[in-house]
PDB file of C-alpha atoms in Angstrom:
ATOM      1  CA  UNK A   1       0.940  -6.245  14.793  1.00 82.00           C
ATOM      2  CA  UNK A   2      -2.676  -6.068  13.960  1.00 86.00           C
ATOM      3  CA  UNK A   3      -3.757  -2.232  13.515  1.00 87.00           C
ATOM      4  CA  UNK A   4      -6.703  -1.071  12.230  1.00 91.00           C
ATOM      5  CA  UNK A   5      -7.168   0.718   8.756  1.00 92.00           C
ATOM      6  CA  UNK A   6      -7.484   3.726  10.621  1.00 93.00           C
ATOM      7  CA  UNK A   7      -4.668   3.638  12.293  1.00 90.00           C
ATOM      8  CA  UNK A   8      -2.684   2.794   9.377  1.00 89.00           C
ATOM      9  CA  UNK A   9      -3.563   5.879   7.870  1.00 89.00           C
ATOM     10  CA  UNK A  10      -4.080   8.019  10.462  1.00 87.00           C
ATOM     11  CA  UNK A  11      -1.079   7.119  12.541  1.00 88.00           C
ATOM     12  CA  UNK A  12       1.318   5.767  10.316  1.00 86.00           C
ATOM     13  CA  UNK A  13       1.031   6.444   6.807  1.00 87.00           C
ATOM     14  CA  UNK A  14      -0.117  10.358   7.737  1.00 88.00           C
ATOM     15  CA  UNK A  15       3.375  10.579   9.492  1.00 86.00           C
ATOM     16  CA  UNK A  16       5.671   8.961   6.676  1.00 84.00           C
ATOM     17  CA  UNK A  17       3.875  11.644   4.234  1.00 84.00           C
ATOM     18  CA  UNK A  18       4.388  14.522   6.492  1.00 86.00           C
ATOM     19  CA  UNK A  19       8.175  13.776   6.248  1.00 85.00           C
ATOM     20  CA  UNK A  20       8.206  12.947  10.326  1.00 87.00           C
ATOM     21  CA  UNK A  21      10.045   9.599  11.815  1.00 82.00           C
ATOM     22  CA  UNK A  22       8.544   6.881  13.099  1.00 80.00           C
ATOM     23  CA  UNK A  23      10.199   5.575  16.086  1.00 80.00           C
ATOM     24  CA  UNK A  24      10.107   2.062  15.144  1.00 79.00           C
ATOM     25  CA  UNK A  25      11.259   0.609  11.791  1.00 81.00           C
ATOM     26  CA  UNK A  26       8.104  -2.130  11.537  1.00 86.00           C
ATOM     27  CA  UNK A  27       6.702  -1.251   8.037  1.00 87.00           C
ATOM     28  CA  UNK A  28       9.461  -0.751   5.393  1.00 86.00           C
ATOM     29  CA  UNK A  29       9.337   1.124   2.196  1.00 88.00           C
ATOM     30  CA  UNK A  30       9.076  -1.256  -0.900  1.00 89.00           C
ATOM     31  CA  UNK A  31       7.843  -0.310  -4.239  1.00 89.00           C
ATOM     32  CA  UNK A  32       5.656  -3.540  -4.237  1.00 87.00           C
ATOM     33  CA  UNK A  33       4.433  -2.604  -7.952  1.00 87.00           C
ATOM     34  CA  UNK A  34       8.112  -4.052  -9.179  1.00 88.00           C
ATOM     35  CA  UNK A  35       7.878  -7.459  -7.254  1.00 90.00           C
ATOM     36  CA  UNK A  36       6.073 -10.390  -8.001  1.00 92.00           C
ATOM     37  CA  UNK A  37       3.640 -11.510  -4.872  1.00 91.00           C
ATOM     38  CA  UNK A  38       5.319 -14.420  -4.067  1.00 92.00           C
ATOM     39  CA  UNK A  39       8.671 -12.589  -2.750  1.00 91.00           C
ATOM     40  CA  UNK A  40       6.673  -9.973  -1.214  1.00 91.00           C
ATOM     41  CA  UNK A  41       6.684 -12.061   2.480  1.00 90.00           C
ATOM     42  CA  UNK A  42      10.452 -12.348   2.006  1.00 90.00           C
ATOM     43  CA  UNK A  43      10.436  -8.573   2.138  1.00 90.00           C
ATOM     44  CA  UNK A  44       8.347  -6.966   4.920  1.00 90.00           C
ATOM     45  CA  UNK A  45       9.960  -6.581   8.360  1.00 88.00           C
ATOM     46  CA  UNK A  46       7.075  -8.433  10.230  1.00 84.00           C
ATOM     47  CA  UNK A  47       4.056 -10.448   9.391  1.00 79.00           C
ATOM     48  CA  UNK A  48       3.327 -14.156   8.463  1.00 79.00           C
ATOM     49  CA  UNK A  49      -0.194 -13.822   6.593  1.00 83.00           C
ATOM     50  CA  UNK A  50      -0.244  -9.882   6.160  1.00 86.00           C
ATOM     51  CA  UNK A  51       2.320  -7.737   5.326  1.00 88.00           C
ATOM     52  CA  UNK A  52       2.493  -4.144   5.307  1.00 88.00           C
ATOM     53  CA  UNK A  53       4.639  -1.556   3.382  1.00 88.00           C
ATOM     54  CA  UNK A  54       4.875   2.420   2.515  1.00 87.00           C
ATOM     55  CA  UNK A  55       4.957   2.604  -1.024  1.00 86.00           C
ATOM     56  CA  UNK A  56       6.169   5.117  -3.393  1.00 82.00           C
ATOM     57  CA  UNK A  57       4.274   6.456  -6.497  1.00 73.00           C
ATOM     58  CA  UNK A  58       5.617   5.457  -9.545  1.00 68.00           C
ATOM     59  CA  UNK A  59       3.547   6.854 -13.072  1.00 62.00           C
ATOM     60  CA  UNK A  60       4.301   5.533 -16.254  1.00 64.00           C
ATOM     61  CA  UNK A  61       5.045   8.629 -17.950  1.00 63.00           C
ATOM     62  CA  UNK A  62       6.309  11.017 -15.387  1.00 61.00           C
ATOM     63  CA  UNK A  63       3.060  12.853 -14.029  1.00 61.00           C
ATOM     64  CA  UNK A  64       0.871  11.002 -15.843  1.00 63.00           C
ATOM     65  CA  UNK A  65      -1.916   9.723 -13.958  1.00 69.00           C
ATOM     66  CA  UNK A  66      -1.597   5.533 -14.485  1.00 75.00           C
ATOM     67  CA  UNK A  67       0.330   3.671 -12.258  1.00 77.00           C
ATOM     68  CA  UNK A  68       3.623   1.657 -13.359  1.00 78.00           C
ATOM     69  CA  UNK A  69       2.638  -1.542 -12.128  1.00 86.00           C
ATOM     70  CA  UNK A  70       4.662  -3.564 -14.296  1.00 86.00           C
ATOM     71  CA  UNK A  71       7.497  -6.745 -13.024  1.00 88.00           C
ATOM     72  CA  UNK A  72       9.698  -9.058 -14.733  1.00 88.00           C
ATOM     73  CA  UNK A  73       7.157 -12.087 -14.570  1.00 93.00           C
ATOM     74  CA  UNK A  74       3.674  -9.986 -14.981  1.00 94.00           C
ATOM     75  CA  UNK A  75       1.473  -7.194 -13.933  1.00 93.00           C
ATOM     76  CA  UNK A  76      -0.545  -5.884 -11.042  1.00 93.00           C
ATOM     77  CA  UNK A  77      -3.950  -4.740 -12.000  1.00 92.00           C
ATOM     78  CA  UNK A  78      -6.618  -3.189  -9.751  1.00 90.00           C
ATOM     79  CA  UNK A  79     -10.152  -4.947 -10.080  1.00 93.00           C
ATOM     80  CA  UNK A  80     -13.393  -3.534  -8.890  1.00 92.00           C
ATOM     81  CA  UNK A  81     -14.115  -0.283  -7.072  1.00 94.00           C
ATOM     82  CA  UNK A  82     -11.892   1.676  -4.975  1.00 94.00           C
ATOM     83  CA  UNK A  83     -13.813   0.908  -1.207  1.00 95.00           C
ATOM     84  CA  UNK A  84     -13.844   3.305   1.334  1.00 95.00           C
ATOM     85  CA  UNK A  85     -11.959   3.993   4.294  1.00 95.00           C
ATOM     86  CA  UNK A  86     -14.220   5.348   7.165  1.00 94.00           C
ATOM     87  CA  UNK A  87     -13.262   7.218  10.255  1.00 93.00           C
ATOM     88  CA  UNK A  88     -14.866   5.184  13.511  1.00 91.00           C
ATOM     89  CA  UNK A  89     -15.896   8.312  15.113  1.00 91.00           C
ATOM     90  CA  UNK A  90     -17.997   9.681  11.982  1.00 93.00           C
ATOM     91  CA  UNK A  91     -18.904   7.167   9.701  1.00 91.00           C
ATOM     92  CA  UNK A  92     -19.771   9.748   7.206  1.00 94.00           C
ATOM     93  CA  UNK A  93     -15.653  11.304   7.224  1.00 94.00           C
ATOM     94  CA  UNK A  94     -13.876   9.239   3.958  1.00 95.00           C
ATOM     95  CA  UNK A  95      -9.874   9.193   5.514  1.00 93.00           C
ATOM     96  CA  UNK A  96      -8.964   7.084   2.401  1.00 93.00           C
ATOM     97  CA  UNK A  97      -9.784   4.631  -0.073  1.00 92.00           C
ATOM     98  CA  UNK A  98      -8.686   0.703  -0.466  1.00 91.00           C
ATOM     99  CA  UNK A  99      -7.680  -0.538  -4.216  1.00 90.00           C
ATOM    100  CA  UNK A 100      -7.864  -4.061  -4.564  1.00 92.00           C
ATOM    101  CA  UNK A 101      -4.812  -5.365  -6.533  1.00 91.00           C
ATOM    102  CA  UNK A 102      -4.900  -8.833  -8.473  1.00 94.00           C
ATOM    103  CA  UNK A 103      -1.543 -10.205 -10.211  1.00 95.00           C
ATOM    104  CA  UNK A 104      -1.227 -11.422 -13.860  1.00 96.00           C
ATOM    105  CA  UNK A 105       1.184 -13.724 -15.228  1.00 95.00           C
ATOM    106  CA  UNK A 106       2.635 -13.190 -19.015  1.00 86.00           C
TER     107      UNK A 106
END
């Protein structure tokens, strides 16, 4: 299972958040923000180096606008920009952006 980042979104992720089925149970829903990185592997459905997962927004505050990225051991923290996601057809067309996400322990 290798697919592209256009095909996650476009295929997949487009089709969890328009409330329609997948016909294949291959990425699971995990709130990955409440899990330390280390037992992430032990979680997803397939996958030995990269693992993939839908997950759900969770705020701090209700609809406030920071995530709740928060675990028993540490935090999750996003470093650097948010990088762009471009369409292969028209590499002007943004279809989503990529966060990088670095743990901390304490």
């Amino acid at each position: 299972f290798h697919p592209t980042e256009e095909e996650l979104l476009g295929f997949y992720l487009s089709r969890v958040a328009l409330g329609k089925k997948l016909h294949f149970d291959i990425i699971g829903t995990l709130n990955i923000y409440r899990h330390d990185p280390w037992d992430l592997p032990g979680m997803a459905k397939i996958g030995e180096r990269e693992w993939y997962f839908f997950v759900p927004r969770d705020r701090k505050a209700g609809s406030g606008g920071r995530p709740n990225r928060t675990t028993e051991r540490g935090f999750w923290k996003a470093t650097g920009s948010d990088r762009a996601i471009r369409s292969t057809g028209d590499h002007k067309r943004v279809i989503g952006l990529k966060k990088t996400l670095v743990f901390y322990q304490g």
